Short mmCIF file of N, CA and C in Angstrom, two decimals:
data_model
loop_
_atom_site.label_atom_id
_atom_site.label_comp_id
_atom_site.label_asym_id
_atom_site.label_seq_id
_atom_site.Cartn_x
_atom_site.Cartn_y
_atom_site.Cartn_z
N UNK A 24 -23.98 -0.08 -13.09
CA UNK A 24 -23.50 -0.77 -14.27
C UNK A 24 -21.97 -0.76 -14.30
N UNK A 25 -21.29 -0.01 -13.75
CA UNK A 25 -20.10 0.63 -14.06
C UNK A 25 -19.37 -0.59 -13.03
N UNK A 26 -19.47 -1.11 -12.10
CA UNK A 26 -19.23 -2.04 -10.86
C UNK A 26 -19.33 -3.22 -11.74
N UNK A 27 -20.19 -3.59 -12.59
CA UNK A 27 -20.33 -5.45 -13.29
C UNK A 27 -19.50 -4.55 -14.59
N UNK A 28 -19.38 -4.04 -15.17
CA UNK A 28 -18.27 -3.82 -16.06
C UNK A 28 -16.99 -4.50 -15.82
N UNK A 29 -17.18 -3.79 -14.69
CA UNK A 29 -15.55 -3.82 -14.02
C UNK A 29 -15.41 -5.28 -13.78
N UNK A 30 -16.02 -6.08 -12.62
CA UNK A 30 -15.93 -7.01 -12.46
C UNK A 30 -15.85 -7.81 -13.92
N UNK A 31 -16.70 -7.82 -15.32
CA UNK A 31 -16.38 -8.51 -16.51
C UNK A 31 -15.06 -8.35 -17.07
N UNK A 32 -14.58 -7.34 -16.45
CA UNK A 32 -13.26 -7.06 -17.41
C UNK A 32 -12.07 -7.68 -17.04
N UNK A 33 -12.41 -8.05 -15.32
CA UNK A 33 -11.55 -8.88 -14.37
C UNK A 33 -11.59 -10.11 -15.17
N UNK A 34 -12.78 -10.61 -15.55
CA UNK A 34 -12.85 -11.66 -15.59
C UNK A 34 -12.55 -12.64 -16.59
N UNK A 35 -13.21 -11.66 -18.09
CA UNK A 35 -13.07 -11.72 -19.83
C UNK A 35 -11.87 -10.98 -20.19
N UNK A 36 -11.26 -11.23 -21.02
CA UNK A 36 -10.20 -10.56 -21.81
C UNK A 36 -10.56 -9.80 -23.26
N UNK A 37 -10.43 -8.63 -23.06
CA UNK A 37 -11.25 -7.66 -24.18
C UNK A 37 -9.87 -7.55 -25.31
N UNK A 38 -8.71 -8.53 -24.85
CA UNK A 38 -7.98 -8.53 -26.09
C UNK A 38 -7.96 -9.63 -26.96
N UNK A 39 -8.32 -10.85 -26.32
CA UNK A 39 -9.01 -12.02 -27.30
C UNK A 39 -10.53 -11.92 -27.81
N UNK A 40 -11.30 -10.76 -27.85
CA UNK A 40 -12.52 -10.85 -28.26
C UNK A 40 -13.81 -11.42 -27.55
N UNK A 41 -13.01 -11.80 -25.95
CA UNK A 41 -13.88 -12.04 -24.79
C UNK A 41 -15.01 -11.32 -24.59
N UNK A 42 -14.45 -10.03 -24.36
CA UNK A 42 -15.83 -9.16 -23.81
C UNK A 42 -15.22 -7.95 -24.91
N UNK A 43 -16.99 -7.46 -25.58
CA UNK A 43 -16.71 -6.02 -26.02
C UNK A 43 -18.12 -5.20 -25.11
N UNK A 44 -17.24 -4.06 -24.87
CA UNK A 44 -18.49 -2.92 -24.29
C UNK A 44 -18.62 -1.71 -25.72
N UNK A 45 -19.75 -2.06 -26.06
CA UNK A 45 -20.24 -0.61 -26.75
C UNK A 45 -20.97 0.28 -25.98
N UNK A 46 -20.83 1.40 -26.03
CA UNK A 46 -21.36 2.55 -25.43
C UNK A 46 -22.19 3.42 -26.48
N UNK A 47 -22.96 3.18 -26.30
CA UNK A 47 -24.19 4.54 -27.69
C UNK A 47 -24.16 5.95 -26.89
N UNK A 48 -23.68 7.19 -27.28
CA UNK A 48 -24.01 8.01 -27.40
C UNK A 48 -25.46 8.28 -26.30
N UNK A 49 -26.26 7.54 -26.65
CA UNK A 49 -27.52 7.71 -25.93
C UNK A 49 -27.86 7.39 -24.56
N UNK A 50 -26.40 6.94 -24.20
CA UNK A 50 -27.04 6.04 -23.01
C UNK A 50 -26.78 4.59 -23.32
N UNK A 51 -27.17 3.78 -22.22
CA UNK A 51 -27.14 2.22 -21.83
C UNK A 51 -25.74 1.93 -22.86
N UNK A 52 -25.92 0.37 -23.18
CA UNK A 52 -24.46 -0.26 -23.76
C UNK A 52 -24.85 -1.52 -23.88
N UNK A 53 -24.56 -2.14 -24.54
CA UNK A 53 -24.04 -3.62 -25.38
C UNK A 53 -23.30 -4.06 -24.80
N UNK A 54 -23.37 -5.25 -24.38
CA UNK A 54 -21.94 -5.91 -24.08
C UNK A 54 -22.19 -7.56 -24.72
N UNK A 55 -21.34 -7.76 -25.11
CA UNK A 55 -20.68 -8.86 -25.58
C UNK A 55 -19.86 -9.72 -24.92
N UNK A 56 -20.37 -10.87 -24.25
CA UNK A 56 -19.21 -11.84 -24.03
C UNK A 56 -19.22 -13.49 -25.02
N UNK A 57 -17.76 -13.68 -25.19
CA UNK A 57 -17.81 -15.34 -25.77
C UNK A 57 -17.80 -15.80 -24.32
N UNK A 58 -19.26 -17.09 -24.17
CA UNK A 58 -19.48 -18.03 -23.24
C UNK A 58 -18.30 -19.59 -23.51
N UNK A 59 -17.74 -20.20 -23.03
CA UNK A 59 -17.35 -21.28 -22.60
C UNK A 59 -17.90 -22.24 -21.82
N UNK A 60 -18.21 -23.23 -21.87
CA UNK A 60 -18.43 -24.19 -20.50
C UNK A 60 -17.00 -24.17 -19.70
N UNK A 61 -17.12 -24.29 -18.58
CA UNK A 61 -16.27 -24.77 -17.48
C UNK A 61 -15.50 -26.55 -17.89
N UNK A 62 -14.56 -26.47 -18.02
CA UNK A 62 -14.24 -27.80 -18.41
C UNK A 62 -13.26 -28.18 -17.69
N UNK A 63 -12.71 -27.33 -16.50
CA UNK A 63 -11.47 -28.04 -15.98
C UNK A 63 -10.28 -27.74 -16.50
N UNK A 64 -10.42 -26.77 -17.56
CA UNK A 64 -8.99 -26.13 -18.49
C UNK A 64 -8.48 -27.33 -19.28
N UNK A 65 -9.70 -28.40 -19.84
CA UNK A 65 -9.16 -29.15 -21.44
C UNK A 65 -9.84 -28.66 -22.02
N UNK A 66 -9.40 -28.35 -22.55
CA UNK A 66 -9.60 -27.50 -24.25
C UNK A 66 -10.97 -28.67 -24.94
N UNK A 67 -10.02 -29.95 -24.81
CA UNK A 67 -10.62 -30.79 -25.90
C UNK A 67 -12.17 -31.41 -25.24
N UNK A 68 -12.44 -31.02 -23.86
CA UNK A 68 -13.76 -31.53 -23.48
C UNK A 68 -14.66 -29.76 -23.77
N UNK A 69 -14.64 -29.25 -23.85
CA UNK A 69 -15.03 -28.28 -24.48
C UNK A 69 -15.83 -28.45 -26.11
N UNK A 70 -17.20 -28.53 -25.93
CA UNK A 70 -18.11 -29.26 -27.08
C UNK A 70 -18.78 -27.94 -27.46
N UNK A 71 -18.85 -26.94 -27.13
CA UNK A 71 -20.01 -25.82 -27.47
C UNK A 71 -19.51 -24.29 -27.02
N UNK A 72 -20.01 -23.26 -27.84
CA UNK A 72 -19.22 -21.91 -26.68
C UNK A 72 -20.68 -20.95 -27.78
N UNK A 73 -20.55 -19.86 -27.17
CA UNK A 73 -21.67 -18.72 -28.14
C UNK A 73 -21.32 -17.29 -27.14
N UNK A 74 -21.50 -16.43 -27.97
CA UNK A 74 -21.35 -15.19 -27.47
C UNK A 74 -23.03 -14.88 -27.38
N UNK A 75 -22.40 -14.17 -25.83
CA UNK A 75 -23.94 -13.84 -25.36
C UNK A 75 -23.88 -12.20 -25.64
N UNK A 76 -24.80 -11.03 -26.39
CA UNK A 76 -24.77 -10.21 -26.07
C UNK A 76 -26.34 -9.56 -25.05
N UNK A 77 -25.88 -9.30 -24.50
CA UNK A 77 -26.55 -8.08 -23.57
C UNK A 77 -26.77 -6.59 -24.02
N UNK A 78 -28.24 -6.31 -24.30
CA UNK A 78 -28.47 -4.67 -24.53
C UNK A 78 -28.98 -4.08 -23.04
N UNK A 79 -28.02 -2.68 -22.45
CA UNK A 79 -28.57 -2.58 -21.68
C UNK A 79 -29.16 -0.51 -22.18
N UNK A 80 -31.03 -0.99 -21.73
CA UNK A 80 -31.21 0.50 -21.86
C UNK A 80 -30.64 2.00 -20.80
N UNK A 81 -31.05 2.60 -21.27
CA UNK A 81 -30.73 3.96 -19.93
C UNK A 81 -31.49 3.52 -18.75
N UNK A 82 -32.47 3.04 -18.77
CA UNK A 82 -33.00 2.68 -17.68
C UNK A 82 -32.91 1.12 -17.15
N UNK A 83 -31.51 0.66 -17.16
CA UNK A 83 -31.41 -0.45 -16.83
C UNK A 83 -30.90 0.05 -15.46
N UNK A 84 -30.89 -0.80 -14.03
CA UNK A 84 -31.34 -2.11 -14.11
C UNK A 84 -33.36 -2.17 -14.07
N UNK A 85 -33.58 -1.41 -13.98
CA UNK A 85 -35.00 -1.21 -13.94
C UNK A 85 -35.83 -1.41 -15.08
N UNK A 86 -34.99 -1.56 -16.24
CA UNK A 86 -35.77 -2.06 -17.36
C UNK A 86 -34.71 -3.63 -17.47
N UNK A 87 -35.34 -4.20 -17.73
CA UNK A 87 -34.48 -5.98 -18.46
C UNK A 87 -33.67 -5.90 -19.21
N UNK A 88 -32.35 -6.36 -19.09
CA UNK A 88 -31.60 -6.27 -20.34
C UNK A 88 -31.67 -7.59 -21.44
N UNK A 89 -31.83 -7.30 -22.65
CA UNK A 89 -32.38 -7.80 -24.17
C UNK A 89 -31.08 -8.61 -24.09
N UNK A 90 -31.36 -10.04 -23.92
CA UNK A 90 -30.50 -10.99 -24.20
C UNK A 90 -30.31 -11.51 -25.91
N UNK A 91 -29.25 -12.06 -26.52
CA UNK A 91 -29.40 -12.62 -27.61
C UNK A 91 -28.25 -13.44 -27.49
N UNK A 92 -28.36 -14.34 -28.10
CA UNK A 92 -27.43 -15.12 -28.30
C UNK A 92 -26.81 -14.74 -30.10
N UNK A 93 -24.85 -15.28 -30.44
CA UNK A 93 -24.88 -15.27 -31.86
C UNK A 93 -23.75 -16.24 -32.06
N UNK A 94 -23.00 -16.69 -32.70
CA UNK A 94 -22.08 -17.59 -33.22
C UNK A 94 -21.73 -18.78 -31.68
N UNK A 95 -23.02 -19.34 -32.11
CA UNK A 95 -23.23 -20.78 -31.06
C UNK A 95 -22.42 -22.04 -32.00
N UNK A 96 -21.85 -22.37 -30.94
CA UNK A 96 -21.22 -23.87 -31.89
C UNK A 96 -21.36 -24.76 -30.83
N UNK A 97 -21.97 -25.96 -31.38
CA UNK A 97 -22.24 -27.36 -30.89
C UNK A 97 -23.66 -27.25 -30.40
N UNK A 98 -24.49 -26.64 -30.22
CA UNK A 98 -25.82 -26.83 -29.44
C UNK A 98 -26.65 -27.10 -30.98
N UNK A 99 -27.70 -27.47 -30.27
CA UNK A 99 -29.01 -27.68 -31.27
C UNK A 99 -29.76 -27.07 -31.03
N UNK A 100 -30.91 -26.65 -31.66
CA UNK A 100 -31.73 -25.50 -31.73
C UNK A 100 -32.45 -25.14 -30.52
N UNK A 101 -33.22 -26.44 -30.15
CA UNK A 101 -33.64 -26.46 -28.91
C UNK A 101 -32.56 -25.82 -27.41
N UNK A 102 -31.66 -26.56 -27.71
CA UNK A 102 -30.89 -26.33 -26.90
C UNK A 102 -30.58 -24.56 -26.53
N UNK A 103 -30.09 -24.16 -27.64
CA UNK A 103 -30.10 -22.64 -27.69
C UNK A 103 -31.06 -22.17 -27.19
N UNK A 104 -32.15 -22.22 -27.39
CA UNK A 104 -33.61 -21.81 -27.46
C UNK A 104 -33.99 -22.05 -25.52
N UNK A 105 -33.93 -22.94 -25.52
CA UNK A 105 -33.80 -23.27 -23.51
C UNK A 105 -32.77 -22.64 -22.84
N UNK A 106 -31.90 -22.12 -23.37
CA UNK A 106 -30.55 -21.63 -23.03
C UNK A 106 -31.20 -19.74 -23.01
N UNK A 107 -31.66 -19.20 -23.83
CA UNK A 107 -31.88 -17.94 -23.82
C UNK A 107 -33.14 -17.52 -23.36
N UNK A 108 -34.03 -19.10 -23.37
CA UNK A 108 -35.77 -18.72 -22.72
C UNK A 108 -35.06 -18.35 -21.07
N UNK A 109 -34.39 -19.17 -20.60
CA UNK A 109 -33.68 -19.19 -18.78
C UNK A 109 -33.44 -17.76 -18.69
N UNK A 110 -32.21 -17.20 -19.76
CA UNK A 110 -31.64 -16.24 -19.32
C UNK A 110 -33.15 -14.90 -19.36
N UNK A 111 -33.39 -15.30 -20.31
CA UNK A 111 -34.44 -13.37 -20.73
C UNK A 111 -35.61 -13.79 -19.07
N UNK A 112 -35.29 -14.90 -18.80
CA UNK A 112 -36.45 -15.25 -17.47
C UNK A 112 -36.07 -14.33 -16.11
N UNK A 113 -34.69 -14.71 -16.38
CA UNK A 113 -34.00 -14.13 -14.99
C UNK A 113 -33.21 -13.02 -15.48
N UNK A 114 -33.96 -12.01 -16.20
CA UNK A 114 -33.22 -11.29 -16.48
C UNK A 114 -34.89 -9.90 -16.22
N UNK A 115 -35.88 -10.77 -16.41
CA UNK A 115 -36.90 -10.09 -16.25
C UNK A 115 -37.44 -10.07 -14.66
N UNK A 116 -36.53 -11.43 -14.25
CA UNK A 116 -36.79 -11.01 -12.75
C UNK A 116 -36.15 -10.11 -11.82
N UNK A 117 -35.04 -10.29 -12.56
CA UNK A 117 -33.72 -8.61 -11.96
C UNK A 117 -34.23 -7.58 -12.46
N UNK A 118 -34.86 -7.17 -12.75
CA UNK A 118 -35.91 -6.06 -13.65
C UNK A 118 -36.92 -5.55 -12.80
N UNK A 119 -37.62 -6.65 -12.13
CA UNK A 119 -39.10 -6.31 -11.53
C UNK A 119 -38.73 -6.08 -10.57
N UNK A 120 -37.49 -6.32 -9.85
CA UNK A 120 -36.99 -6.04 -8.54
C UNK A 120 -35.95 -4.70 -8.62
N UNK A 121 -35.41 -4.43 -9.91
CA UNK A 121 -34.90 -3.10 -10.20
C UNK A 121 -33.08 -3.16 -9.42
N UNK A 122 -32.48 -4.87 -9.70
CA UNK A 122 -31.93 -5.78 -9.29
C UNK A 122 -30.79 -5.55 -10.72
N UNK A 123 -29.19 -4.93 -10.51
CA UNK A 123 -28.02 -5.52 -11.48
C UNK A 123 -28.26 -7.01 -11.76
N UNK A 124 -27.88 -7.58 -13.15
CA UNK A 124 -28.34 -8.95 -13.32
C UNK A 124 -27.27 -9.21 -14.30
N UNK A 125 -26.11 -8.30 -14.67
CA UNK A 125 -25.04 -8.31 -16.11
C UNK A 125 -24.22 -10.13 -15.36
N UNK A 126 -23.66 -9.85 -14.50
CA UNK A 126 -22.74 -10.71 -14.08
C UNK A 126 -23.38 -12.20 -13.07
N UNK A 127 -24.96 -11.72 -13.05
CA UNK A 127 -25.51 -13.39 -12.95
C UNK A 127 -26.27 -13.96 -14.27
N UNK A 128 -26.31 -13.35 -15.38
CA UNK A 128 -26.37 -13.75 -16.48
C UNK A 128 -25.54 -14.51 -17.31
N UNK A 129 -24.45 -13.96 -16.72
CA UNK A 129 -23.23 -14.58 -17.72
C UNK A 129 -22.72 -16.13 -17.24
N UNK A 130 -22.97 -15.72 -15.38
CA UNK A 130 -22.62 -16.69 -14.69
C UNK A 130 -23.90 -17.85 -15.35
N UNK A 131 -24.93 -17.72 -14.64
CA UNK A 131 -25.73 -18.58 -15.67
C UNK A 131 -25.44 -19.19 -16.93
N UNK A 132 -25.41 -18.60 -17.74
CA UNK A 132 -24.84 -18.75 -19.30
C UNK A 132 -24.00 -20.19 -19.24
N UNK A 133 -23.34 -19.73 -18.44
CA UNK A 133 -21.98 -20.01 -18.44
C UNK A 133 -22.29 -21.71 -17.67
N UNK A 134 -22.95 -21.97 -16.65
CA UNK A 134 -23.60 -22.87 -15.91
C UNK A 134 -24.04 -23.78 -17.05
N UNK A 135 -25.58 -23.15 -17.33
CA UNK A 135 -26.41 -23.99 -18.54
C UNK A 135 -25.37 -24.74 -19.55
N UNK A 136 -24.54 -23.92 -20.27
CA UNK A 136 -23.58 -24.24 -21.38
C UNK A 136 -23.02 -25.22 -20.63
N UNK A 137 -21.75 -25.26 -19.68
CA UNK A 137 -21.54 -26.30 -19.13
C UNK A 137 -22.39 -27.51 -18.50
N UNK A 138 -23.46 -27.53 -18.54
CA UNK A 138 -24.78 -28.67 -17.91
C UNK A 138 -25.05 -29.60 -19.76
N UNK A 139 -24.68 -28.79 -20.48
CA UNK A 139 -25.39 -28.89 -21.66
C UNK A 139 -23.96 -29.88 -22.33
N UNK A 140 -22.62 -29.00 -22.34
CA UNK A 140 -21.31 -29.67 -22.57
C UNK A 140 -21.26 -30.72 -21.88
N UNK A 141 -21.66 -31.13 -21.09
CA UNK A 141 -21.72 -32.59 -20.15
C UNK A 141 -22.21 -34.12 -20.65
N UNK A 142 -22.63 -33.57 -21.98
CA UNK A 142 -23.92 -34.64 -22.26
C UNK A 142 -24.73 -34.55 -23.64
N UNK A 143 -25.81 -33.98 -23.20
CA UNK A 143 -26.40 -33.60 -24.84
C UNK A 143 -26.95 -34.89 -25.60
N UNK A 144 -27.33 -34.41 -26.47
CA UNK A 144 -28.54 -35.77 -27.76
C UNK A 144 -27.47 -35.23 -29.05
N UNK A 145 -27.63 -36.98 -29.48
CA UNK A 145 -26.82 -36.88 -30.72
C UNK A 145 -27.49 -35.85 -31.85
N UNK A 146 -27.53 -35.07 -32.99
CA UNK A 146 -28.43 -34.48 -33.64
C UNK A 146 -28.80 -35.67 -34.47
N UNK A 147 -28.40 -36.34 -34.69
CA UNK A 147 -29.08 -37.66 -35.85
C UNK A 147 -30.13 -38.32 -34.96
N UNK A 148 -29.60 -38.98 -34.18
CA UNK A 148 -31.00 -39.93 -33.44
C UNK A 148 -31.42 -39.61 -32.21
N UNK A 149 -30.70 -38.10 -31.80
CA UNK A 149 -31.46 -37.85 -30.81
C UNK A 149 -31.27 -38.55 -29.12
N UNK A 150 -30.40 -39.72 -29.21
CA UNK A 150 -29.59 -40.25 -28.15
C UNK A 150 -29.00 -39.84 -27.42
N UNK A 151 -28.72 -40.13 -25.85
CA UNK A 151 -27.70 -39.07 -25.18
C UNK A 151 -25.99 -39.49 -25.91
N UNK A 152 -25.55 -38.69 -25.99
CA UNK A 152 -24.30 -38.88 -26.47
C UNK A 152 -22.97 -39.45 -25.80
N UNK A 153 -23.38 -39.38 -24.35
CA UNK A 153 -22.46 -40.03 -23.38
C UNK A 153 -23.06 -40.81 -22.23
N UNK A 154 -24.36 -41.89 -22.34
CA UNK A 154 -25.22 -42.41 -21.30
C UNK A 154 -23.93 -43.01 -20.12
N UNK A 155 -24.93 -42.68 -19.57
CA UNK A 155 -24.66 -42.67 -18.19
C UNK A 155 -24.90 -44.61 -18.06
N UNK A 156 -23.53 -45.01 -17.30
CA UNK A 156 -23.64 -46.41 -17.21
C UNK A 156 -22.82 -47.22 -18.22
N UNK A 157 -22.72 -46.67 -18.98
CA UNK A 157 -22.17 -47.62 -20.13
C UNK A 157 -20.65 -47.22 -20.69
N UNK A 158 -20.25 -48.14 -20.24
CA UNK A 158 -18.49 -48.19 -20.30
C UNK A 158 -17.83 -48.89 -21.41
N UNK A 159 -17.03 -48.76 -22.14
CA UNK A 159 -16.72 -46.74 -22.90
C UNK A 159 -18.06 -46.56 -23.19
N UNK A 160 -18.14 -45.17 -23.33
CA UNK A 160 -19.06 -44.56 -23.88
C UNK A 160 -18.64 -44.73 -25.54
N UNK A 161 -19.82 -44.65 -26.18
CA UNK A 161 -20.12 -44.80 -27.52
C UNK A 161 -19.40 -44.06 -28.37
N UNK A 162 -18.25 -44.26 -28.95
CA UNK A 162 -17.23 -42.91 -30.15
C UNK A 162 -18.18 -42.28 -30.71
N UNK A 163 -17.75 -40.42 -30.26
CA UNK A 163 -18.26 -39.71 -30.52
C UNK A 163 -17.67 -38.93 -31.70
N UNK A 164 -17.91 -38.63 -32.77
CA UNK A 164 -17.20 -37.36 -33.44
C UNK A 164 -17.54 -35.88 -32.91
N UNK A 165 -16.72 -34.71 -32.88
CA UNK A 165 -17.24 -33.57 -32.54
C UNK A 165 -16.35 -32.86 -34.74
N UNK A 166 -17.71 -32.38 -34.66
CA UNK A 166 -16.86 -31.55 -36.18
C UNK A 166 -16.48 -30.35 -35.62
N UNK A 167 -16.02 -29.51 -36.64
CA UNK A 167 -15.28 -28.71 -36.86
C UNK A 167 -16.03 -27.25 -36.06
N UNK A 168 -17.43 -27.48 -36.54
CA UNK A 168 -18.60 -26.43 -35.65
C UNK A 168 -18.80 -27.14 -34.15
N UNK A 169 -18.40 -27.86 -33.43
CA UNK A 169 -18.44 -28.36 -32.42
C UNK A 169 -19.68 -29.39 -32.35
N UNK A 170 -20.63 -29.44 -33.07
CA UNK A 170 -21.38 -30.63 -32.90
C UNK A 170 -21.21 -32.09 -33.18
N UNK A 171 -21.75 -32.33 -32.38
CA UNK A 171 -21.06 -34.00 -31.63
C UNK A 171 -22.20 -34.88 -32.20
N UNK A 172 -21.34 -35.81 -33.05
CA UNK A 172 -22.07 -37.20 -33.35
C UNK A 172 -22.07 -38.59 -33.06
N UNK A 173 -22.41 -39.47 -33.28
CA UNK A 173 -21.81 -41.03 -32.97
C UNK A 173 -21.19 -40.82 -34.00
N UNK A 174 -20.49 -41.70 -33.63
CA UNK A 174 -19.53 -41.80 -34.73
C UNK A 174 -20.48 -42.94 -35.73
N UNK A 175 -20.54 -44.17 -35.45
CA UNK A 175 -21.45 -45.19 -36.34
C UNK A 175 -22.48 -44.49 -37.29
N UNK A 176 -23.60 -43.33 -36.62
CA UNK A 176 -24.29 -42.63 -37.35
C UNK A 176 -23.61 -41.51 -38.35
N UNK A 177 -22.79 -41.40 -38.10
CA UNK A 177 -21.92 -39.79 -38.76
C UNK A 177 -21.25 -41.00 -40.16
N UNK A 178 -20.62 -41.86 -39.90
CA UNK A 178 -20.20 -42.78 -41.04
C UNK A 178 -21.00 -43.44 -42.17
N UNK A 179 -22.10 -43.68 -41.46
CA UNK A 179 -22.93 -44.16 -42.19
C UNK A 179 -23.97 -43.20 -42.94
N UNK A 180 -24.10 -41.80 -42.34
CA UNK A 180 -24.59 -40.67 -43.06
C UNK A 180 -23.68 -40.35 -44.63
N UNK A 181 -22.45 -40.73 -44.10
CA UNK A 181 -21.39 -40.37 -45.24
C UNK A 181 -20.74 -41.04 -45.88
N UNK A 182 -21.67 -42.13 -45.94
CA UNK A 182 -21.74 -43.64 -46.17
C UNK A 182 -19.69 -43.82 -46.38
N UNK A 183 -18.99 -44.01 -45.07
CA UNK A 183 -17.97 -44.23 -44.99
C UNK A 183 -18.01 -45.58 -44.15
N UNK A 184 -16.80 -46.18 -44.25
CA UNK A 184 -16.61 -47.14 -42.75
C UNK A 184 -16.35 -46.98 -41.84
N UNK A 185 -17.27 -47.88 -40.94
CA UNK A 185 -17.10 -47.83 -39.57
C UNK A 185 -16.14 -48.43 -39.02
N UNK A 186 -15.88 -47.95 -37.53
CA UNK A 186 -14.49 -48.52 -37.50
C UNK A 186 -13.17 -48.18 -37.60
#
């Protein structure tokens, strides 16, 4: 455990609230990272982020470490929900093999989120939000929680003008 620590600490910054390690008294540890998609370093294509925490027991890697997800912005439920069914999957398979899994979890995480920032369904109608083929793509709003709308649907929800 002490080896993917290290490597997270290379990687996350535990002074912006990147990565926290709790340590219990008892054994195993918590860790906390805020996920990002990969965007190429723009800020502004960046649609979604969530902190993943990781419980790991005393008997990790031989027991699974307890994934959760908490302050997700821009995904939809589903989305989350496919996002943490993957991880607790391959997290139970580094388990049965008695296999470290801290730092291909995150990597994962980190994958999915970016596959997911790429694209995505509007939450109103459920549309891809950036189809493929069609030049410009359709004005999107992203609010303030990072979820991304058409814009036409988001105006007309708030019965504003379009345009």
């Amino acid at each position: 455990m002490e080896d993917e620590l290290e490597l997270l600490g290379a990687m996350f910054s535990s002074d912006e609230d990147e990565l926290v390690v709790e340590r219990p008294t008892g054994g195993g540890a918590t860790i906390s990272v805020r996920l990002r998609p990969s965007s190429g370093g723009e800020q502004r294509r960046r649609l979604m982020e969530a902190t993943l925490a990781l419980e790991l027991s005393q008997a990790y890697p031989e027991s699974a470490a307890v994934c959760r997800l908490s302050r997700s912005r821009g995904m939809v439920g589903d989305e989350e929900a496919a996002l943490l069914a993957a991880l607790t999957a391959l997290a139970a398979e580094a388990a049965s093999s008695g296999e470290p899994c801290v730092y291909a979890l995150v990597e994962a995480a980190i994958e999915k989120l970016t596959e997911l920032n790429a694209g995505g369904d509007c939450p109103i109608c459920r549309d891809d939000l950036f189809p493929r083929g069609t030049a410009p793509p359709p004005p999107t709003y992203v609010s303030a929680c990072f979820h991304s709308f058409h814009c036409p649907l988001c105006c007309r929800r708030a019965e504003l003008p379009v345009g």
